[in-house]
CSV table of C-alpha atoms and ligand atoms in Angstrom, one decimal:
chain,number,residue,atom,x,y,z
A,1,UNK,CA,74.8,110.9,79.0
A,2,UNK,CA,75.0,109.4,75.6
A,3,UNK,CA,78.4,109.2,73.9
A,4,UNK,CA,78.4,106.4,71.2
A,5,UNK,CA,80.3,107.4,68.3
A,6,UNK,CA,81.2,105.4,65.0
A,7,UNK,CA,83.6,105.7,63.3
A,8,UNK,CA,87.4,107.1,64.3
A,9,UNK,CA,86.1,110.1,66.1
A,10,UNK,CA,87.0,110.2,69.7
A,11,UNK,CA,85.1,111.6,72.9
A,12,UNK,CA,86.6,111.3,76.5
A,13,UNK,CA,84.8,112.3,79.5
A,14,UNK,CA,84.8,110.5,82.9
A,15,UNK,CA,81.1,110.7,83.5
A,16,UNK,CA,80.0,108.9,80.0
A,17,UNK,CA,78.9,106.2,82.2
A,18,UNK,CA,75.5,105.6,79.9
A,19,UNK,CA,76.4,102.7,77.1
A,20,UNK,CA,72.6,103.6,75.7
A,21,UNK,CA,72.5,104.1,72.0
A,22,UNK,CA,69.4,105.3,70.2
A,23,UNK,CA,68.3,102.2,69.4
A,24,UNK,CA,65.0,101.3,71.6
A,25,UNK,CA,65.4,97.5,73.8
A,26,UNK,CA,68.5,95.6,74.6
A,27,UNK,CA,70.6,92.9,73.4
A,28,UNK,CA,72.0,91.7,69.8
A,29,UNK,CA,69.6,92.6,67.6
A,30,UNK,CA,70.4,90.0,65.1
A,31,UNK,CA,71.0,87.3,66.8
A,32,UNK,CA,66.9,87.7,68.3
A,33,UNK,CA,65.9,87.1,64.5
A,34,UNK,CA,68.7,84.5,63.8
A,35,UNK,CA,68.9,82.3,66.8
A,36,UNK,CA,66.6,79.3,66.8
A,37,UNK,CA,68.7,77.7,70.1
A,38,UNK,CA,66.0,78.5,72.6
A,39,UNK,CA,62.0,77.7,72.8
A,40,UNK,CA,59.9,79.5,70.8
A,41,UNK,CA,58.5,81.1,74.1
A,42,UNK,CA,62.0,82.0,74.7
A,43,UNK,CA,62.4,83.3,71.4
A,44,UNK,CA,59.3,85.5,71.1
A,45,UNK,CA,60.5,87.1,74.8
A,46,UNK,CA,64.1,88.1,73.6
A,47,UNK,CA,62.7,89.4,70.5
A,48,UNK,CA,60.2,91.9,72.1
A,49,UNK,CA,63.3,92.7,74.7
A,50,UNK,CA,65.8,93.3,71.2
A,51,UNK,CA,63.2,95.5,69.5
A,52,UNK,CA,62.2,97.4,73.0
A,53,UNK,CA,58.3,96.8,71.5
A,54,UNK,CA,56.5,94.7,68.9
A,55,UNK,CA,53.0,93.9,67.6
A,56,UNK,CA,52.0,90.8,67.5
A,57,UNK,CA,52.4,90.9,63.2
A,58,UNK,CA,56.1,92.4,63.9
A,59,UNK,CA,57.1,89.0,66.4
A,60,UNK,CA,55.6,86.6,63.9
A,61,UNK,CA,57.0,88.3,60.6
A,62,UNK,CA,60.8,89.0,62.7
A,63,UNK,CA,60.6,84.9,63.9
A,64,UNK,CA,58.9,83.6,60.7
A,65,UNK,CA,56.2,82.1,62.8
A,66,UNK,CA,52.3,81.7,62.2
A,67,UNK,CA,50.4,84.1,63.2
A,68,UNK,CA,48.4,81.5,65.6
A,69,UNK,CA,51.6,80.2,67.6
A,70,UNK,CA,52.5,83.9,68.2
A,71,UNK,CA,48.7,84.1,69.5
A,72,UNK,CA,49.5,81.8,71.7
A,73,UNK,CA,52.9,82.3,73.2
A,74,UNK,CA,52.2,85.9,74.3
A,75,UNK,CA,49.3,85.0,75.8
A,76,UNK,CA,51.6,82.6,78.2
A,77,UNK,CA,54.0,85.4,78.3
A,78,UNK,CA,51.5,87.9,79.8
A,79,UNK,CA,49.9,85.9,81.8
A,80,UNK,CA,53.0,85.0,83.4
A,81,UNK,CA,54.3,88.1,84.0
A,82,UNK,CA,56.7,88.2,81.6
A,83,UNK,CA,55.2,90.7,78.7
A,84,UNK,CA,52.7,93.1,78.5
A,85,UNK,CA,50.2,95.3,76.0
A,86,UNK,CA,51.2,98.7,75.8
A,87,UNK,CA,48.3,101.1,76.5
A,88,UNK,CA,47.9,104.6,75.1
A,89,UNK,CA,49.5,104.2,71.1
A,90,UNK,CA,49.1,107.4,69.4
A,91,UNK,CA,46.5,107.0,67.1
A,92,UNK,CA,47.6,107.4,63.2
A,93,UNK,CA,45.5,110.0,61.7
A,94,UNK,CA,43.1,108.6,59.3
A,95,UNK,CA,44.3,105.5,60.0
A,96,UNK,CA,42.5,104.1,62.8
A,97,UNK,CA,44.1,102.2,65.7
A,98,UNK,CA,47.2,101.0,65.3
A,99,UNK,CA,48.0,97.1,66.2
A,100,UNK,CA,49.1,96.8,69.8
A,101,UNK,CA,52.5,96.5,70.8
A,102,UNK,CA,54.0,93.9,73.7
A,103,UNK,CA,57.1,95.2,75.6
A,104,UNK,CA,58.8,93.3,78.4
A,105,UNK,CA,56.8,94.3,82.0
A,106,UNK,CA,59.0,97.1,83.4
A,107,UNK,CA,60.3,96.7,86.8
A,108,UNK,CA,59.7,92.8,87.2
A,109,UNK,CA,62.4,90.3,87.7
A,110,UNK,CA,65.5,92.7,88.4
A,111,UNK,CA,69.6,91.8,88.2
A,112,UNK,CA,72.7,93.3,89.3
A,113,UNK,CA,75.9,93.7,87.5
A,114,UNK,CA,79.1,94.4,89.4
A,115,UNK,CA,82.9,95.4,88.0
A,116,UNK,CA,84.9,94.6,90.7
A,117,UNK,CA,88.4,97.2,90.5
A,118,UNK,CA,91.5,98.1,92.7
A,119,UNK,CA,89.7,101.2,93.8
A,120,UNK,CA,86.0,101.3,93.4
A,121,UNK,CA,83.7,98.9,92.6
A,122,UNK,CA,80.3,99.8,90.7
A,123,UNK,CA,77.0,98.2,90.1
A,124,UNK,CA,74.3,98.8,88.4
A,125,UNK,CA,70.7,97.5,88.9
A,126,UNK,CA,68.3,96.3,85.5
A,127,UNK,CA,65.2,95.1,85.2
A,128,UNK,CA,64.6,92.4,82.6
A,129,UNK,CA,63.7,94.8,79.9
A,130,UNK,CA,67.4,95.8,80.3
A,131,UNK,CA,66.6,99.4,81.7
A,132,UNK,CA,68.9,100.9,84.1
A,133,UNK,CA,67.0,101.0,87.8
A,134,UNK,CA,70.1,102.1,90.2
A,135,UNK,CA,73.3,102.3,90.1
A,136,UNK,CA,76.5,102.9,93.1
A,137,UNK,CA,79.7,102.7,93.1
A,138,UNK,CA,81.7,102.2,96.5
A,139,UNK,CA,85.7,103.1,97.0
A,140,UNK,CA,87.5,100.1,98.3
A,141,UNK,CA,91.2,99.6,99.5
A,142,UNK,CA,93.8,98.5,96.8
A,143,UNK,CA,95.2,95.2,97.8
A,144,UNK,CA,94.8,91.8,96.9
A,145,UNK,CA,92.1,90.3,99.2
A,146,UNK,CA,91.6,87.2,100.3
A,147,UNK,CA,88.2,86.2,98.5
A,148,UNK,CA,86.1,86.0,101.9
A,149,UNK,CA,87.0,89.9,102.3
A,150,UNK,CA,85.8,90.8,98.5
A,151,UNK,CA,82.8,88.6,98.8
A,152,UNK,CA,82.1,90.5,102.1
A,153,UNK,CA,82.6,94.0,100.0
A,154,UNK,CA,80.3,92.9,97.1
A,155,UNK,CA,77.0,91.9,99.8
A,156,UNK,CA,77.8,95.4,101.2
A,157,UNK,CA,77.9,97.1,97.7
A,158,UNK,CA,74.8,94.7,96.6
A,159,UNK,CA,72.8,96.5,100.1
A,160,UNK,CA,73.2,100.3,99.1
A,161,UNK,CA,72.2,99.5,95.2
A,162,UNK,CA,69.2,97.6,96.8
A,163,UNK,CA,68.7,100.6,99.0
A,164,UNK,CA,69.3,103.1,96.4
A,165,UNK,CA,66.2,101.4,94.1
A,166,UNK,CA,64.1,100.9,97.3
A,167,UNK,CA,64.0,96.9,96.4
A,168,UNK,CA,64.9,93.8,98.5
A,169,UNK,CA,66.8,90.7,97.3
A,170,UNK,CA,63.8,89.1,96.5
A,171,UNK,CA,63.5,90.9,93.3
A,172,UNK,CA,66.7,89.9,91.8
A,173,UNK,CA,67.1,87.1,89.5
A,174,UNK,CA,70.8,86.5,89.0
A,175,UNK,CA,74.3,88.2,89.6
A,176,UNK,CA,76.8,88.9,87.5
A,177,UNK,CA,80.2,90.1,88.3
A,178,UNK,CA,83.2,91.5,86.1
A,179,UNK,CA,86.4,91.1,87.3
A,180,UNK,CA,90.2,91.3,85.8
A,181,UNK,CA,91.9,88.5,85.0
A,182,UNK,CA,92.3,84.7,84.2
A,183,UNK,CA,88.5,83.8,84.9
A,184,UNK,CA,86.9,80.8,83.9
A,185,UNK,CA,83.5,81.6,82.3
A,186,UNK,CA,81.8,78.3,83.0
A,187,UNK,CA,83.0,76.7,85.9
A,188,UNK,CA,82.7,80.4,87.9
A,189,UNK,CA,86.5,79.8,89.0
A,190,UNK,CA,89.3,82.8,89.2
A,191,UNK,CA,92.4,80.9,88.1
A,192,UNK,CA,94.1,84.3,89.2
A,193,UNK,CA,93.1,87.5,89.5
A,194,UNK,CA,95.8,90.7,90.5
A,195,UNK,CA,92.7,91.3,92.9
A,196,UNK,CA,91.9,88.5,94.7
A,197,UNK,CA,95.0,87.1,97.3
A,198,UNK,CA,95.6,83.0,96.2
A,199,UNK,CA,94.4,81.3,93.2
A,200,UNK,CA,92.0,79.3,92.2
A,201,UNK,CA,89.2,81.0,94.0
A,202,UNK,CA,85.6,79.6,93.2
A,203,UNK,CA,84.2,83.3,93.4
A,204,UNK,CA,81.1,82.7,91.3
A,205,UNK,CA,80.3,79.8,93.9
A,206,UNK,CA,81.3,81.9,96.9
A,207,UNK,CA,79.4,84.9,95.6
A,208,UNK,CA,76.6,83.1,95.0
A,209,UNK,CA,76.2,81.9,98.9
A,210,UNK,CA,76.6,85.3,100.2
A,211,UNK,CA,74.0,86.6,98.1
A,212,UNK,CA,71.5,83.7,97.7
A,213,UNK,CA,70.9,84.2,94.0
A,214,UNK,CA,72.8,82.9,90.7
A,215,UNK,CA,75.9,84.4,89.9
A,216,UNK,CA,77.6,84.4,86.5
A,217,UNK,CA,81.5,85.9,86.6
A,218,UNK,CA,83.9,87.1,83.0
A,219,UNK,CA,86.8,88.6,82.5
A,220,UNK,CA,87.0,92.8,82.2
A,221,UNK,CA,87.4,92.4,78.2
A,222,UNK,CA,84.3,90.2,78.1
A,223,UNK,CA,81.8,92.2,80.5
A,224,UNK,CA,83.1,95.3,78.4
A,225,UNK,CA,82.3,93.4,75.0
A,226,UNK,CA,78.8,92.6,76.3
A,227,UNK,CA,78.2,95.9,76.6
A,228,UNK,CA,78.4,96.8,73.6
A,229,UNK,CA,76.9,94.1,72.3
A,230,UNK,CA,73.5,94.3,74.1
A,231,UNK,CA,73.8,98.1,74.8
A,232,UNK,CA,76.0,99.5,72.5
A,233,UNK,CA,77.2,99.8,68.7
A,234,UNK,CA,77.6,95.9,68.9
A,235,UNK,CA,74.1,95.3,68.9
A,236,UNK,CA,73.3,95.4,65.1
A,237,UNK,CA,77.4,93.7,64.5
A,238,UNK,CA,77.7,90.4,63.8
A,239,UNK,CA,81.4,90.3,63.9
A,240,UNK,CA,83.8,92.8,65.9
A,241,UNK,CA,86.2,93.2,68.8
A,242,UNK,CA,86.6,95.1,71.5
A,243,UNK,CA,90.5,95.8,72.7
A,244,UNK,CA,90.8,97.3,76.2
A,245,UNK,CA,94.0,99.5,77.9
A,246,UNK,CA,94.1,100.1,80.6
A,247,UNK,CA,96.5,98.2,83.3
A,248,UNK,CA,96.7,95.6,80.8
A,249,UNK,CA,95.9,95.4,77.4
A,250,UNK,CA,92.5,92.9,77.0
A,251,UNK,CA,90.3,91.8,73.8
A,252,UNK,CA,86.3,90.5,73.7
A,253,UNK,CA,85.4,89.4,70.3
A,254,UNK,CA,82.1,88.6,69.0
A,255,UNK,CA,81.9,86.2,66.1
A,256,UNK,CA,78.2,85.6,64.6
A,257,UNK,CA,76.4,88.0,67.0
A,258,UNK,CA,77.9,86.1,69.9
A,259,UNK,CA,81.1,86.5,72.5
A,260,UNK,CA,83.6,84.0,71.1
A,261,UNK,CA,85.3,82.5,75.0
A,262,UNK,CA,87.7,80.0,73.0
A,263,UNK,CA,87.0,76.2,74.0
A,264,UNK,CA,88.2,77.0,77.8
A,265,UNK,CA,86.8,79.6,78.5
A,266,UNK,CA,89.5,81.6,79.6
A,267,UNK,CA,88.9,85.1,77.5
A,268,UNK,CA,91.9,86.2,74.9
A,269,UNK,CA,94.6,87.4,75.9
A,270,UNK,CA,95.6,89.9,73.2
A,271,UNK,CA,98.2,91.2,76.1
A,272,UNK,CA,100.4,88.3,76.1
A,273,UNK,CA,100.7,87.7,72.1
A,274,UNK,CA,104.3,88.4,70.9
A,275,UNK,CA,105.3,91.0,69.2
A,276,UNK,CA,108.9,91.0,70.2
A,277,UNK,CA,111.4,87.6,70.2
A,278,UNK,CA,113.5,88.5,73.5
A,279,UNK,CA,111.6,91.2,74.4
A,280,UNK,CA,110.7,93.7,77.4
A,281,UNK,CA,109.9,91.8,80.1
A,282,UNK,CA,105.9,91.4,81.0
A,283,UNK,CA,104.0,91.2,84.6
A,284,UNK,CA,103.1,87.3,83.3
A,285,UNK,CA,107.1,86.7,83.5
A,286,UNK,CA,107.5,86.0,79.7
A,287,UNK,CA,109.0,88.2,77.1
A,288,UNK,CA,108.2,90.3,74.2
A,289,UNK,CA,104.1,90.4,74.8
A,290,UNK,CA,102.1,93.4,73.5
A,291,UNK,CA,101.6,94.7,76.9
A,292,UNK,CA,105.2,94.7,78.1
A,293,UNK,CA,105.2,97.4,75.2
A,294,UNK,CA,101.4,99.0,76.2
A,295,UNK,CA,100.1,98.3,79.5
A,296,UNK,CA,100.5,101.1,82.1
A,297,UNK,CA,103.4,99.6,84.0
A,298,UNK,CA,105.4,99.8,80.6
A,299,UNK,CA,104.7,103.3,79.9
A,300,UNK,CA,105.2,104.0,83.7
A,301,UNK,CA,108.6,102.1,83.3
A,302,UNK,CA,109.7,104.3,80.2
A,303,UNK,CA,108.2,107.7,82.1
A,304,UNK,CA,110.6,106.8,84.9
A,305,UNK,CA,113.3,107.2,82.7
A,306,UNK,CA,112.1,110.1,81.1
A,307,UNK,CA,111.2,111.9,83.6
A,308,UNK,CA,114.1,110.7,85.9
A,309,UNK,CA,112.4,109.8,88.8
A,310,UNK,CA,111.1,106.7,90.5
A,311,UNK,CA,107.6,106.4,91.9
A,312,UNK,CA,105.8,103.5,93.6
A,313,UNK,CA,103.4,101.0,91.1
A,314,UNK,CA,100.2,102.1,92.8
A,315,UNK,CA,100.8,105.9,91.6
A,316,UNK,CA,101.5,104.6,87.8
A,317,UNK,CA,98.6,106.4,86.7
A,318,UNK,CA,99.7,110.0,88.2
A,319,UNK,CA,103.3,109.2,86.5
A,320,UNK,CA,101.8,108.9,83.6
A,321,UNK,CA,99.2,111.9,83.7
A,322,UNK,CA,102.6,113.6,84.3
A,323,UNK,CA,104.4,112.4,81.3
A,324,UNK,CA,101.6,112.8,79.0
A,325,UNK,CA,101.9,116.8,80.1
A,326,UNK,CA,105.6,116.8,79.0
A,327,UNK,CA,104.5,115.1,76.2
A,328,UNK,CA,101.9,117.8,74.8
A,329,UNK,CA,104.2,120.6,76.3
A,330,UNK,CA,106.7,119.5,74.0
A,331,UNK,CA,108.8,117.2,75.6
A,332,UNK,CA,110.0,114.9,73.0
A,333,UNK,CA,111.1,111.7,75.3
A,334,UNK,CA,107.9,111.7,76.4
A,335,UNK,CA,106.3,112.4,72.9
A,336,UNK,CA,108.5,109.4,71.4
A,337,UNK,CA,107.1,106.7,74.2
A,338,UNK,CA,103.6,107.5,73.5
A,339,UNK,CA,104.3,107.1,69.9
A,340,UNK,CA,106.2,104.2,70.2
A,341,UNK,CA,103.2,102.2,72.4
A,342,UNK,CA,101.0,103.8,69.8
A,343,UNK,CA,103.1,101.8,67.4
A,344,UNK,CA,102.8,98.3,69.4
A,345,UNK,CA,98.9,99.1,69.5
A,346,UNK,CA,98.9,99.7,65.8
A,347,UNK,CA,101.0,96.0,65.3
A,348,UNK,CA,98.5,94.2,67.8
A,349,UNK,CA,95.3,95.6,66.0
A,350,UNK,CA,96.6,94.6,62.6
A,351,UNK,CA,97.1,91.0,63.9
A,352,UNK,CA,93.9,91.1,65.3
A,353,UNK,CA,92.3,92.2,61.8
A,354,UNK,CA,94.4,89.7,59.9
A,355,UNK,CA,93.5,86.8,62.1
A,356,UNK,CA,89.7,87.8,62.9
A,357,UNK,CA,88.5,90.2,59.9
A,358,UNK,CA,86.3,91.9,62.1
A,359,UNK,CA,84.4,94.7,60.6
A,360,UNK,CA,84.7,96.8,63.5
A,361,UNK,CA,87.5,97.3,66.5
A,362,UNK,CA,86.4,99.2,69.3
A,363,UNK,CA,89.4,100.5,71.3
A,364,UNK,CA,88.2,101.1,75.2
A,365,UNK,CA,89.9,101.5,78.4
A,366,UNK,CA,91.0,104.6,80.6
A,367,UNK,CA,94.4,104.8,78.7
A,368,UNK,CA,92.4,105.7,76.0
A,369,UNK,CA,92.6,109.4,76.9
A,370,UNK,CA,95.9,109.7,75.5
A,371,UNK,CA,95.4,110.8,71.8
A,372,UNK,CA,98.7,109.0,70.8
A,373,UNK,CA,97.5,105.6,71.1
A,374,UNK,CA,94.7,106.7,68.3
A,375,UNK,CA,96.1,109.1,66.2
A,376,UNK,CA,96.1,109.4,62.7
A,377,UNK,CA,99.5,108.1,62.8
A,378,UNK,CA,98.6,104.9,64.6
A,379,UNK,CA,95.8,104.0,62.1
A,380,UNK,CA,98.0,104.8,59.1
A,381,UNK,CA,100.5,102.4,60.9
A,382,UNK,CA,97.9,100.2,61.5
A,383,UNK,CA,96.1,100.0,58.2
A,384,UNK,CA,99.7,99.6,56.6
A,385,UNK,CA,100.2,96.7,58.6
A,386,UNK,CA,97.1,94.8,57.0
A,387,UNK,CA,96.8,93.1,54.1
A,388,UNK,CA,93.9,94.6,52.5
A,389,UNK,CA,93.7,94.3,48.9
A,390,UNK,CA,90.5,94.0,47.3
A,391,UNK,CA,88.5,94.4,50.9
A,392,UNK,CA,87.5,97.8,52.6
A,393,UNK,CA,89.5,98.2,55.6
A,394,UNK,CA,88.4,97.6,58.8
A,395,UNK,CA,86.6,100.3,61.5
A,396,UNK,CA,87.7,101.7,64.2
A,397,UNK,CA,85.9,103.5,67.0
A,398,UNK,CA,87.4,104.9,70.3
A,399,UNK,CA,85.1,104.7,73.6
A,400,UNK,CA,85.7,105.8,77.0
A,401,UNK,CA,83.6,104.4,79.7
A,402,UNK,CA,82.9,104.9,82.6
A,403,UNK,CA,82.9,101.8,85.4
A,404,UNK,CA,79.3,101.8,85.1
A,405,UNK,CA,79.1,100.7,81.6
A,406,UNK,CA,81.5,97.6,82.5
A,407,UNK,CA,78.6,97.1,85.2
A,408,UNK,CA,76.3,96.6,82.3
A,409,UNK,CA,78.0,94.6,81.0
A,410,UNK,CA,78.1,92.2,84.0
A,411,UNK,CA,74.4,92.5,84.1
A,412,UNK,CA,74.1,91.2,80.7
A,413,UNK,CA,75.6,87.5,81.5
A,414,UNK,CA,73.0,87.8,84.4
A,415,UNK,CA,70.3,88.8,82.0
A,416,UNK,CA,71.2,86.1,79.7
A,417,UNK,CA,71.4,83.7,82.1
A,418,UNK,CA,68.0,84.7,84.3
A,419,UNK,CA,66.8,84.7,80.6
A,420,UNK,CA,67.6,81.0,80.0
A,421,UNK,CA,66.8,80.0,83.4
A,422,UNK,CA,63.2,81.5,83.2
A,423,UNK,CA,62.0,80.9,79.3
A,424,UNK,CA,64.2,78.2,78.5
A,425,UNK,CA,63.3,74.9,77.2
B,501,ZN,ZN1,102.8,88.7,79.1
């Protein structure tokens, strides 16, 4: 199923677990012309991937490279299995035959991506042209786990994809896993994590025993980001953000056709920026942050009140299915506390615009569904809250995805990665 939508229109259905737009190949199409930071054999390989296929003429004209060196750097890419000539091209009438086109070898060197949740973890299963082999998903208990018992749940998971494609683990390349979270891109560590017991796990390092292969580990935000930038409406974007809701309130941006990590590595934490001096409390124990106003426990908080009843954290989400019924059956106390955390989403997006100028904000997460949080009203709020004289405001787009798409998203820092590792200087 294919759901991407620009613009402010909104679509919501559980099963949009397909982050496939029109455009043919994967990954960010600009940066595959603009990037110079790999080999050239490296280069002409993520170009043919970007564009889905090329002629030889298209590689050489895209890279601005002679003819000759192109020549010769697909002939090292077929013969090593990496690209190969497509076939049967429809003849142009009159014309003749038409140059032949290279794609990326289907089916050869595959990778997983995982999102690991409190209730069900996904996966999905690409080959290194990007397309989508197999895909599972696998309920799990909600509890923090000690990282032995998720490590043991992800080998089980990685089994029933591998079953479900009929491969072994010899075909994969590289892991990559999506988790919420403080995670440390580069070092593989989990600072903390609400679902892994302890801190300071080394999960990429763990991971990577159990399953023998590579494994490469973001935050939620970022593995969502990634998606869109090598499936999605991020792929021809320089510049945008993506702002998740869902338990917490997350951001991904991409700056120059790349995820911007900050110089740690430790994702951005839109969540815990300030928008109150003294403020409702928040999970992270200080006052005033964005998600104290946003996040789910908030809203449950407020429904609590509203609805006069008290309910255990782990049915949060029921609670506020519940009060977003009142709301539409014309309660106004529920009403006003969707509008209100409509408001604090309206105050966090203009920072983000004033600090970051993206052209482009995509709003995701399974909170989402509740039309408050991007109604009219909220972008009027929004756009009020932005200086922008002289300069065309920015975009807003609304997706709802599916696990699965975060799972792609996972299996784009593997694909990156296995890319590097394979082609790179
Ligand atoms: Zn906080």
């Amino acid at each position: 199923m294919q759901h991407y939508l620009r613009g402010v229109k909104f679509m919501y259905d559980a099963d949009a677990n397909a982050a496939r737009t029109v455009l043919p190949g994967c990954g960010p199409l600009q940066l595959a012309q603009a990037d110079r930071s790999g080999g050239l054999r490296q280069q002409v390989f993520v170009h043919v991937r970007a564009m889905g296929q090329a002629s030889r003429a298209d590689i050489a004209r895209g890279l601005g490279i002679s003819a000759g060196s192109v020549t010769a750097l697909t002939a090292d890419l077929i013969q090593t299995g990496f690209l190969q000539e497509i076939e049967d091209q429809p003849r142009d009438a009159g014309r003749g035959r038409p140059p032949v086109a290279l794609r990326v070898v289907p089916g050869a060197r595959a990778v997983i991506g995982i999102k690991i949740a409190d209730t069900r973890h996904s996966a999905v299963l690409l080959d290194f042209s990007g397309t989508l082999l197999a895909d599972v998903s696998m309920p799990t208990q909600q509890a923090r786990k000690p990282a032995a018992s998720l490590v043991a749940e992800l080998a089980t998971l990685v089994d029933r994809l591998l079953a479900a494609a009929g491969r072994d683990m010899c075909d994969v390349v590289g892991v990559g896993l999506g988790i919420s979270g403080i995670v440390a891109h580069e070092t593989g560590q989990v600072p903390w994590s609400p679902l892994i017991a302890g801190r300071d796990t080394a999960l990429a390092e763990l991971a990577a025993a159990r399953l023998g292969v590579p494994v490469r580990i973001d935050n939620d935000a970022n593995v969502l980001t990634l998606a869109e930038l090598w499936f999605g409406t991020g792929r021809d974007r320089p510049d945008f953000a993506v702002v998740t809701v869902e338990h917490g309130v997350g951001m991904g941006l991409v700056l120059n056709n790349r995820l911007f990590r900050g110089s740690r590595g430790l994702g951005l934490e839109l969540g815990h920026t300030k928008v109150a001096l003294d403020g409702a409390l928040c999970r992270c124990g200080q006052r005033g942050c964005l998600e104290a106003y946003l996040a789910d426990y908030a809203l449950a908080r407020e429904a609590a009140t509203a609805l006069d009843c008290t309910v255990p954290a782990t049915e949060n989400a029921a609670l506020i299915d519940a009060l977003y019924a009142e709301a539409k059956a014309g309660n106004t106390a529920a009403a006003t506390i969707f509008r209100r955390a409509g408001r604090y989403l309206a105050l966090g997006l203009a920072n983000v615009v004033q600090l970051f100028d993206p052209a482009l904000i995509i709003l995701a997460g399974e909170r989402m569904r509740y039309d408050y949080l991007y109604s009219d009203t909220m972008l009027r709020e929004m756009h009020a809250l932005t200086l922008t004289e002289g300069r065309t405001s920015c975009e807003i787009a609304t997706h709802v995805w599916g696990d699965l798409v975060w799972a792609q998203g996972a299996a784009a820092l593997a694909l990156a990665d296995a890319t590097d590792a394979a082609l790179g200087a």
